[in-house]
Short mmCIF file of C-alpha atoms in Angstrom, two decimals:
data_model
loop_
_atom_site.label_atom_id
_atom_site.label_comp_id
_atom_site.label_asym_id
_atom_site.label_seq_id
_atom_site.Cartn_x
_atom_site.Cartn_y
_atom_site.Cartn_z
CA MET A 247 94.83 90.01 114.42
CA ASN A 248 95.12 91.96 110.89
CA SER A 249 96.01 89.29 107.81
CA ARG A 250 98.68 91.55 106.53
CA LYS A 251 100.50 90.88 110.00
CA LEU A 252 100.23 87.36 109.61
CA LEU A 253 102.41 86.91 106.33
CA SER A 254 105.90 86.01 107.89
CA GLU A 255 103.57 83.89 110.26
CA THR A 256 101.85 81.73 107.23
CA GLN A 257 106.11 81.91 106.19
CA ARG A 258 106.98 79.66 109.27
CA THR A 259 103.59 77.42 109.56
CA PHE A 260 103.84 76.37 106.00
CA PRO A 261 104.17 72.48 105.57
CA ALA A 262 106.57 71.04 102.92
CA ALA A 263 104.42 68.85 101.74
CA LYS A 264 106.24 65.77 99.42
CA VAL A 265 103.41 64.26 97.83
CA HIS A 266 101.54 64.91 93.90
CA CYS A 267 97.93 66.02 95.26
CA GLN A 268 95.20 67.33 92.31
CA GLN A 269 92.63 68.80 94.92
CA PRO A 270 92.82 72.68 95.68
CA SER A 271 93.50 74.08 97.85
CA ARG A 272 90.77 76.33 99.42
CA ILE A 273 90.33 79.78 100.66
CA LEU A 274 87.22 80.79 102.75
CA ILE A 275 85.80 84.15 102.99
CA VAL A 276 83.18 85.30 104.81
CA ASP A 277 81.09 88.51 104.52
CA ALA A 278 80.36 89.42 108.22
CA THR A 279 79.17 92.85 107.76
CA SER A 280 75.27 91.75 107.26
CA ALA A 281 72.71 92.90 109.65
CA SER A 282 71.64 88.64 109.64
CA TRP A 283 74.82 87.98 111.06
CA THR A 284 73.64 87.03 114.31
CA ASN A 285 71.61 83.59 112.54
CA THR A 286 74.85 82.76 109.65
CA CYS A 287 77.51 83.00 111.81
CA SER A 288 75.49 79.75 114.16
CA VAL A 289 74.48 78.27 111.35
CA LEU A 290 77.53 78.24 109.15
CA SER A 291 79.78 77.65 112.44
CA GLU A 292 78.04 74.84 112.93
CA ALA A 293 77.95 73.37 109.05
CA LEU A 294 81.66 74.17 109.05
CA GLU A 295 82.42 72.25 111.45
CA ASN A 296 80.77 69.46 110.44
CA THR A 297 82.13 69.68 106.94
CA LEU A 298 85.88 69.70 108.50
CA CYS A 299 85.36 66.61 111.17
CA LEU A 300 84.61 64.60 108.19
CA ALA A 301 87.43 65.68 105.91
CA CYS A 302 89.68 65.16 109.02
CA SER A 303 88.68 62.16 109.71
CA LEU A 304 88.41 60.55 106.30
CA THR A 305 91.58 57.67 106.06
CA GLY A 306 93.34 57.82 102.47
CA PRO A 307 94.03 60.71 100.26
CA CYS A 308 93.67 63.83 101.57
CA ARG A 309 90.83 65.92 100.00
CA VAL A 310 90.91 69.13 101.32
CA PRO A 311 94.92 70.14 101.40
CA LEU A 312 95.41 73.18 102.51
CA LEU A 313 92.33 75.80 104.12
CA SER A 314 92.91 79.58 105.18
CA LEU A 315 90.12 81.17 106.23
CA TYR A 316 89.53 85.09 106.23
CA VAL A 317 86.72 86.92 107.78
CA VAL A 318 85.45 91.09 106.36
CA GLN A 319 84.00 93.22 109.07
CA ASN A 320 85.82 97.08 109.39
CA GLN A 321 88.94 95.10 106.95
CA GLN A 322 89.39 91.62 106.62
CA GLU A 323 91.04 89.73 109.23
CA CYS A 324 93.06 85.99 109.08
CA LEU A 325 91.39 83.87 111.23
CA LEU A 326 93.28 80.77 109.65
CA PRO A 327 96.42 80.77 108.12
CA PHE A 328 97.39 77.96 105.23
CA THR A 329 96.60 74.79 107.50
CA GLN A 330 96.94 71.33 106.78
CA VAL A 331 93.59 70.08 107.34
CA LYS A 332 93.82 66.68 107.57
CA GLU A 333 94.67 65.30 111.16
CA ASN A 334 95.09 68.98 112.46
CA PHE A 335 91.11 69.54 113.44
CA ALA A 336 91.91 70.90 117.06
CA ARG A 337 93.70 74.18 115.11
CA ILE A 338 90.36 73.72 112.81
CA GLN A 339 87.68 73.92 115.76
CA ALA A 340 89.64 76.78 117.56
CA CYS A 341 89.50 78.80 114.53
CA ILE A 342 85.41 78.24 114.22
CA SER A 343 85.12 79.34 117.98
CA GLU A 344 86.74 81.88 116.85
CA LEU A 345 85.00 82.89 114.28
CA ARG A 346 81.82 82.39 116.97
CA SER A 347 83.03 84.78 118.98
CA LEU A 348 83.18 87.50 117.15
CA PRO A 349 80.73 90.65 117.57
CA ARG A 350 77.13 90.00 115.64
CA GLU A 351 75.17 92.70 113.74
CA GLY A 352 74.42 96.02 113.70
CA CYS A 353 78.14 96.58 113.77
CA PHE A 354 80.39 97.01 110.68
CA PRO A 355 79.01 99.06 107.92
CA GLN A 356 78.37 97.01 104.08
CA GLY A 357 79.33 98.09 100.65
CA GLY A 358 82.77 98.10 101.34
CA ASN A 359 85.36 96.06 99.82
CA GLY A 360 86.77 94.10 102.73
CA ALA A 361 86.16 90.71 100.47
CA VAL A 362 88.17 91.73 97.17
CA GLN A 363 90.86 92.80 99.76
CA ALA A 364 90.72 89.79 101.57
CA VAL A 365 90.37 87.81 97.89
CA GLN A 366 94.13 89.71 96.98
CA ASP A 367 95.90 88.98 100.56
CA GLY A 368 94.54 85.16 100.81
CA LEU A 369 96.48 84.80 96.64
CA GLN A 370 99.17 86.23 98.08
CA GLN A 371 99.67 84.17 100.76
CA PHE A 372 99.40 80.82 98.88
CA LYS A 373 101.94 82.59 96.34
CA GLN A 374 104.39 82.82 99.45
CA TYR A 375 103.17 79.12 99.98
CA SER A 376 103.94 78.17 96.86
CA ARG A 377 107.50 79.38 96.69
CA HIS A 378 108.05 77.80 100.43
CA THR A 379 107.09 74.18 99.37
CA ALA A 380 108.38 74.38 95.61
CA ALA A 381 112.28 73.37 97.50
CA GLY A 382 109.63 69.61 99.36
CA GLY A 383 108.65 68.68 96.06
CA SER A 384 104.94 69.63 96.32
CA THR A 385 103.38 69.83 93.50
CA ASN A 386 99.98 71.59 94.44
CA SER A 387 99.57 74.97 92.85
CA SER A 388 95.73 75.47 92.62
CA VAL A 389 93.55 77.47 94.84
CA GLU A 390 89.61 77.85 94.56
CA ILE A 391 88.49 81.21 96.60
CA THR A 392 84.34 80.72 98.30
CA ILE A 393 83.43 84.25 98.72
CA LEU A 394 80.17 83.82 101.67
CA THR A 395 77.84 87.19 101.49
CA SER A 396 74.79 88.40 101.99
CA GLN A 397 75.01 91.84 99.50
CA SER A 398 74.20 91.13 96.23
CA SER A 399 76.26 88.56 93.96
CA LYS A 400 76.40 91.49 91.22
CA GLU A 401 78.10 94.09 93.19
CA MET A 402 80.70 91.83 94.54
CA VAL A 403 81.41 90.26 90.63
CA LYS A 404 81.34 94.09 89.78
CA GLN A 405 84.19 94.10 93.24
CA LEU A 406 86.17 91.84 91.60
CA GLU A 407 86.22 92.11 88.27
CA LYS A 408 87.47 96.32 88.79
CA LYS A 409 90.04 95.26 91.73
CA LEU A 410 91.52 92.06 90.19
CA LYS A 411 92.52 93.18 86.17
CA ASP A 412 96.26 93.27 87.29
CA VAL A 413 96.40 90.73 89.99
CA ASP A 414 98.39 87.40 89.33
CA LEU A 415 95.36 84.42 88.63
CA VAL A 416 97.87 81.36 87.29
CA SER A 417 97.34 79.53 90.87
CA LEU A 418 93.50 80.31 90.62
CA ARG A 419 91.45 78.05 89.60
CA ARG A 420 87.74 79.14 90.29
CA ILE A 421 86.00 82.00 92.84
CA GLN A 422 83.18 81.18 94.03
CA VAL A 423 80.44 84.06 95.51
CA ILE A 424 77.70 82.95 97.41
CA GLU A 425 74.85 84.94 98.17
CA ILE A 426 72.86 83.43 101.51
CA LEU A 427 69.55 84.71 101.33
CA LYS A 428 67.75 84.87 104.68
CA ARG A 429 64.72 82.57 105.26
CA ASP A 430 62.32 85.17 105.12
CA PHE A 431 62.90 85.13 101.15
CA LEU A 432 62.85 81.69 100.24
CA GLU A 433 59.17 79.80 99.98
CA PRO A 434 58.71 76.95 103.04
CA GLU A 435 59.70 74.25 99.16
CA ASP A 436 62.59 76.09 98.59
CA VAL A 437 64.37 75.08 102.13
CA GLU A 438 67.38 73.26 102.09
CA GLN A 439 68.32 73.62 98.12
CA HIS A 440 70.84 74.92 96.54
CA VAL A 441 69.69 77.45 94.46
CA PRO A 442 71.74 78.67 90.77
CA ALA A 443 71.70 82.82 90.29
CA GLU A 444 72.69 84.38 87.29
CA GLU A 445 75.55 83.76 85.87
CA PRO A 446 77.98 86.23 85.00
CA SER A 447 78.60 87.33 81.37
CA SER A 448 81.36 85.80 79.50
CA ASN A 449 82.88 89.09 79.35
CA ASP A 450 83.07 89.54 83.23
CA ILE A 451 84.78 85.87 82.92
CA ALA A 452 87.05 86.89 80.20
CA ILE A 453 88.03 89.59 81.29
CA LEU A 454 89.13 87.89 84.57
CA GLY A 455 90.67 85.01 82.70
CA MET A 456 88.95 82.57 85.22
CA ASP A 457 85.91 81.09 85.94
CA ILE A 458 83.41 82.92 88.71
CA ASP A 459 80.59 80.69 90.27
CA VAL A 460 77.63 82.78 91.83
CA GLN A 461 75.17 81.02 93.38
CA THR A 462 72.38 81.75 95.98
CA ILE A 463 72.02 79.40 99.38
CA GLU A 464 69.15 79.82 101.94
CA ASP A 465 71.33 80.24 105.88
CA ASN A 466 70.28 76.78 107.36
CA VAL A 467 73.12 74.08 108.44
CA ILE A 468 71.89 71.38 105.70
CA SER A 469 72.63 73.55 102.87
CA LEU A 470 75.51 75.07 104.15
CA GLU A 471 76.75 71.76 104.77
CA MET A 472 76.26 70.17 101.10
CA LEU A 473 78.08 73.63 99.64
CA PHE A 474 81.58 72.92 101.41
CA LYS A 475 81.23 68.66 100.54
CA THR A 476 81.67 69.36 97.37
CA TRP A 477 85.23 70.29 98.25
CA LEU A 478 85.08 66.49 99.02
CA HIS A 479 85.13 65.49 95.46
CA VAL A 480 87.14 64.44 93.72
CA TYR A 481 89.16 67.54 91.27
CA GLY A 482 91.72 65.74 89.42
CA THR A 483 91.11 66.15 85.68
CA GLU A 484 94.47 64.76 84.26
CA ARG A 485 92.98 61.63 82.94
CA GLU A 486 89.69 60.03 82.57
CA HIS A 487 87.96 57.58 85.17
CA LEU A 488 86.15 54.76 83.12
CA HIS A 489 86.02 54.30 79.39
CA LEU A 490 82.34 52.85 78.61
CA LEU A 491 82.53 50.80 76.10
CA LEU A 492 78.92 49.81 73.87
CA PRO A 493 78.23 47.76 70.34
CA SER A 494 78.47 50.57 67.03
CA GLY A 495 76.16 49.26 65.86
CA GLY A 496 73.70 50.06 69.29
CA PHE A 497 72.20 46.73 71.26
CA SER A 498 69.49 45.31 72.05
CA HIS A 499 67.90 42.94 74.61
CA ALA A 500 69.98 40.29 73.08
CA THR A 501 73.68 40.17 73.97
CA ALA A 502 75.58 42.21 72.15
CA THR A 503 77.94 40.10 69.94
CA LYS A 504 79.51 43.07 67.86
CA THR A 505 82.76 43.51 67.83
CA THR A 506 83.15 47.50 66.71
CA LEU A 507 83.33 49.10 70.12
CA MET A 508 82.61 53.05 70.75
CA CYS A 509 83.95 54.23 73.64
CA LEU A 510 82.38 57.19 75.94
CA LYS A 511 85.04 58.08 78.18
CA CYS A 512 83.85 59.42 81.85
CA ASP A 513 84.55 60.26 84.87
CA LEU A 514 83.06 58.76 88.33
CA GLN A 515 82.28 61.07 90.89
CA GLU A 516 81.01 59.49 94.69
CA ARG A 517 77.32 59.68 95.36
CA LEU A 518 78.66 58.34 98.71
CA LEU A 519 81.37 58.75 101.29
CA ASP A 520 82.60 55.02 101.76
CA PRO A 521 81.86 54.23 105.83
CA ALA A 522 85.07 52.47 106.14
CA LEU A 523 86.90 56.07 104.94
CA LEU A 524 85.98 57.21 108.50
CA SER A 525 88.84 56.71 110.77
CA GLY A 526 87.23 55.68 114.11
CA THR A 527 84.90 52.90 112.39
CA VAL A 528 87.60 51.20 110.50
CA ASP A 529 88.37 47.95 112.65
CA GLY A 530 89.91 44.52 111.62
CA THR A 531 86.86 44.00 109.20
CA MET A 532 85.91 46.62 107.73
CA ARG A 533 88.31 48.38 104.95
CA ALA A 534 87.69 50.88 102.65
CA ALA A 535 87.51 49.09 98.68
CA ASP A 536 90.69 47.04 97.35
CA LEU A 537 91.62 48.32 94.28
CA ASN A 538 92.60 44.72 93.38
CA SER A 539 89.24 43.44 93.83
CA PRO A 540 87.71 42.53 90.66
CA CYS A 541 83.93 43.78 92.34
CA GLN A 542 85.34 47.23 93.26
CA MET A 543 85.46 50.03 92.02
CA ALA A 544 86.52 53.85 93.50
CA ALA A 545 86.44 57.03 92.19
CA TRP A 546 88.94 58.00 94.39
CA PRO A 547 92.23 57.97 94.36
CA ALA A 548 91.08 58.16 90.60
CA THR A 549 94.50 55.94 89.89
CA VAL A 550 92.52 53.13 87.92
CA LEU A 551 91.13 53.83 84.70
CA TYR A 552 87.73 51.02 84.40
CA LYS A 553 86.90 49.34 81.16
CA LEU A 554 82.88 48.39 81.29
CA GLN A 555 81.68 46.96 78.10
CA VAL A 556 77.79 46.54 78.02
CA VAL A 557 76.63 43.32 76.95
CA LYS A 558 73.05 43.49 77.12
CA ALA A 559 70.48 46.16 77.68
CA LEU A 560 67.59 45.66 80.31
CA LYS A 561 64.06 46.90 80.98
CA SER A 562 64.27 48.83 84.08
CA GLU A 563 61.20 46.57 85.65
CA GLY A 564 63.09 43.91 85.10
CA VAL A 565 66.32 44.82 88.19
CA CYS A 566 65.86 42.96 91.30
CA GLU A 567 67.05 44.94 93.51
CA SER A 568 68.33 42.56 95.71
CA VAL A 569 70.63 41.77 93.52
CA VAL A 570 72.32 44.64 93.59
CA TYR A 571 75.00 46.11 96.01
CA GLY A 572 77.86 48.31 97.25
CA LEU A 573 78.27 51.96 96.97
CA PRO A 574 76.48 53.54 93.75
CA PHE A 575 78.97 55.67 91.48
CA ILE A 576 77.69 58.76 89.56
CA ILE A 577 78.78 58.59 85.66
CA LYS A 578 79.26 61.99 83.90
CA PRO A 579 81.19 62.83 80.12
CA THR A 580 85.03 62.98 81.06
CA SER A 581 86.64 66.78 81.74
CA CYS A 582 90.01 65.52 81.30
CA TRP A 583 92.30 68.81 80.17
CA GLN A 584 94.31 66.43 78.31
CA LEU A 585 91.66 65.74 75.10
CA ASP A 586 90.98 68.61 73.12
CA TRP A 587 88.23 70.72 73.10
CA ASP A 588 86.68 68.76 69.85
CA GLU A 589 86.89 65.37 71.60
CA LEU A 590 85.38 66.88 74.70
CA GLU A 591 82.54 67.83 72.86
CA ILE A 592 81.84 64.82 70.46
CA ASN A 593 82.01 62.58 73.62
CA GLN A 594 79.41 64.81 75.77
CA HIS A 595 77.12 64.93 72.96
CA SER A 596 77.43 61.26 72.76
CA PHE A 597 77.11 60.51 76.30
CA HIS A 598 73.60 62.46 76.36
CA ALA A 599 72.22 60.76 72.65
CA LEU A 600 73.30 57.89 75.29
CA CYS A 601 70.97 58.94 78.00
CA HIS A 602 68.44 60.28 76.15
CA SER A 603 67.72 56.72 74.37
CA LEU A 604 67.81 54.72 77.67
CA LEU A 605 64.89 56.91 79.39
CA LYS A 606 62.78 56.72 76.67
CA ARG A 607 63.08 52.92 75.91
CA LYS A 608 63.40 52.79 79.70
CA TRP A 609 66.48 50.96 79.60
CA MET A 610 69.20 49.96 81.86
CA LEU A 611 72.25 48.26 80.63
CA LEU A 612 74.22 45.69 82.02
CA ALA A 613 78.86 45.69 81.56
CA LYS A 614 81.33 43.43 82.27
CA ARG A 615 84.29 45.42 84.13
CA GLU A 616 87.47 44.22 81.68
CA PRO A 617 89.81 42.70 84.83
CA GLN A 618 92.59 45.57 86.34
CA ASN A 619 95.13 43.01 86.83
CA THR A 620 96.01 39.26 88.85
CA SER A 621 96.43 39.78 92.11
CA PRO A 622 97.68 36.65 94.08
CA ASN A 623 94.59 36.66 95.90
CA TRP A 624 92.64 35.84 92.94
CA ASN A 625 93.52 32.47 91.13
CA ILE A 626 90.74 32.56 88.53
CA MET A 627 90.24 35.25 86.37
CA MET A 628 87.01 36.63 87.54
CA HIS A 629 84.14 38.99 85.92
CA SER A 630 82.63 41.64 88.09
CA TYR A 631 79.26 43.14 86.06
CA TYR A 632 77.12 46.31 86.95
CA ILE A 633 73.90 47.47 85.57
CA ILE A 634 74.15 51.10 84.42
CA VAL A 635 70.91 53.59 84.92
CA PRO A 636 69.90 56.63 83.67
CA SER A 637 68.87 59.65 84.56
CA ASP A 638 67.10 63.29 83.63
CA SER A 639 69.97 64.91 85.21
CA ALA A 640 72.23 64.05 82.00
CA THR A 641 74.41 61.33 83.96
CA LEU A 642 74.69 57.79 84.60
CA LEU A 643 73.99 56.01 87.85
CA VAL A 644 76.45 52.35 88.10
CA LYS A 645 75.56 49.98 90.92
CA ALA A 646 77.64 46.15 91.99
CA VAL A 647 75.17 43.83 90.61
CA ALA A 648 75.70 39.93 92.12
CA ILE A 649 77.10 37.16 89.82
CA ARG A 650 75.52 33.90 89.58
CA GLU A 651 78.78 32.58 92.08
CA LEU A 652 77.51 34.68 94.56
CA LEU A 653 74.24 33.81 94.41
CA LEU A 654 71.95 31.82 97.51
CA PRO A 655 68.63 30.65 96.72
CA SER A 656 65.99 32.72 97.41
CA THR A 657 61.68 30.80 97.06
CA PHE A 658 59.22 33.12 98.48
CA PRO A 659 55.27 32.86 98.42
CA ALA A 660 54.04 35.55 96.09
CA LEU A 661 52.15 38.40 97.59
CA LEU A 662 48.33 38.09 97.57
CA ALA A 663 46.26 39.91 95.16
CA GLU A 664 44.64 41.14 97.55
CA HIS A 665 44.66 41.13 101.37
CA PRO A 666 42.21 39.20 103.38
CA GLU A 667 39.40 41.26 105.11
CA ARG A 668 41.06 40.16 108.97
CA VAL A 669 44.22 42.37 108.38
CA HIS A 670 42.08 45.87 107.76
CA GLY A 671 42.58 46.60 111.54
CA PRO A 672 46.33 46.35 111.81
CA ILE A 673 46.45 47.66 108.65
CA GLU A 674 45.14 51.17 110.35
CA ASN A 675 46.42 51.01 113.61
CA MET A 676 49.91 50.79 111.76
CA GLN A 677 48.55 53.78 109.59
CA LEU A 678 48.08 55.23 112.88
CA LEU A 679 51.86 54.29 114.54
CA LEU A 680 53.47 56.31 112.13
CA LYS A 681 51.35 59.24 112.35
CA ILE A 682 52.72 59.49 116.07
CA ASN A 683 56.36 58.05 115.79
CA LEU A 684 56.20 61.22 112.85
CA SER A 685 55.97 63.41 115.62
CA SER A 686 59.20 62.89 117.57
CA PRO A 687 61.56 63.99 115.52
CA SER A 688 64.09 61.03 116.57
CA LEU A 689 67.23 60.51 113.65
CA LEU A 690 64.70 62.40 111.00
CA GLY A 691 65.49 65.98 109.85
CA ASN A 692 63.47 68.34 110.24
CA MET A 693 62.41 68.62 106.68
CA ASP A 694 62.26 64.97 106.30
CA LEU A 695 59.97 65.08 108.93
CA LEU A 696 57.47 67.89 107.34
CA ARG A 697 57.77 65.97 104.12
CA LEU A 698 56.52 62.69 105.36
CA GLN A 699 54.40 63.90 107.68
CA ARG A 700 52.27 65.58 104.38
CA GLU A 701 52.45 61.75 102.93
CA VAL A 702 51.25 60.35 105.27
CA LEU A 703 48.63 61.64 105.95
#
């Protein structure tokens, strides 16, 4: 089935979406000409199936609105024309089964430009989709392309440069060129890591007028899953998510009393998916975060502008983990396109300066959230509090912290400075039991098992 024959079929199957969606559509191009395609095919299919099963099951706004899948052998072939992902897993699973059944290694020569032709064909299909859905009120006008290949990523970028110079790239937000490395090329310590490769030169990006993200990745299920799960992140940049308000004269362990505030404009990013978003687990007692509750924040959908005012600096060792609850969120400098470049740059530098200052002093911040609105379910004005934790990755972590009204008494005897001699035996038996349990995988992944064995042994 050749992709050129699918254009008319694609027109018939395009859904007329009527909701605004900031998430880009996705085109996945799989280069199946590699000599190691036998192993890559199995891990790729499993990782893709796992991620798309999750994407199909999530309640709330759609995170991957449309997906198209190409495979490159002796020529490009479209296994899946643009298809709505949500609640459409049966069709996607059939496509992955077709991917698994492709001929294996040694069948097709490397070095062709089939992947570049697939990029051109995919952009043409997306242009037709955009025209078809414009009358239905759809405003999803961007697409991202991911190319998975075992060829040299540098050679792939050169081919893209040459072939895409005269192509209309207005709707194309980004191209990812992912070079899949065979397991033999990486040291054991590097397994499961997502390693950035050499970036294309600024001239390359200027010629194409868009971003090319070049990466290398190891061919195992976990690494590929993490690659595909980046699709589940929030990609809207129309507005910032969070204003972090800091005393302009600095802060100390005392409560901040300054009236002049400095505002850092930030975006929120999920660290974990809320289990309540899985349609199979939602029942009458478990539901996703209620945005009207003063004790909840959410990075998705990004419809609420949160304001956190820093009230105190805390020593890191003085925070008790038992009073921290809920899902953590990552705070990073905003990439809102409505801000001018100078403001974005100043905001980013100020954010990084805050991170360095907190790390140097080993501090966390205590912040109070300004109530967004008054809900009929809340008869009193209630402030929620959060701790903000620094890291060396130019991001901050925010966690909800319990207020006094939620705390229950907890008085426990202090741990003895030295354990009595009579418990030496049980401790040694416990260490032996840990070694025995680690010999069976149970719920641990293979790499987690290896790391834990090294720590215990």
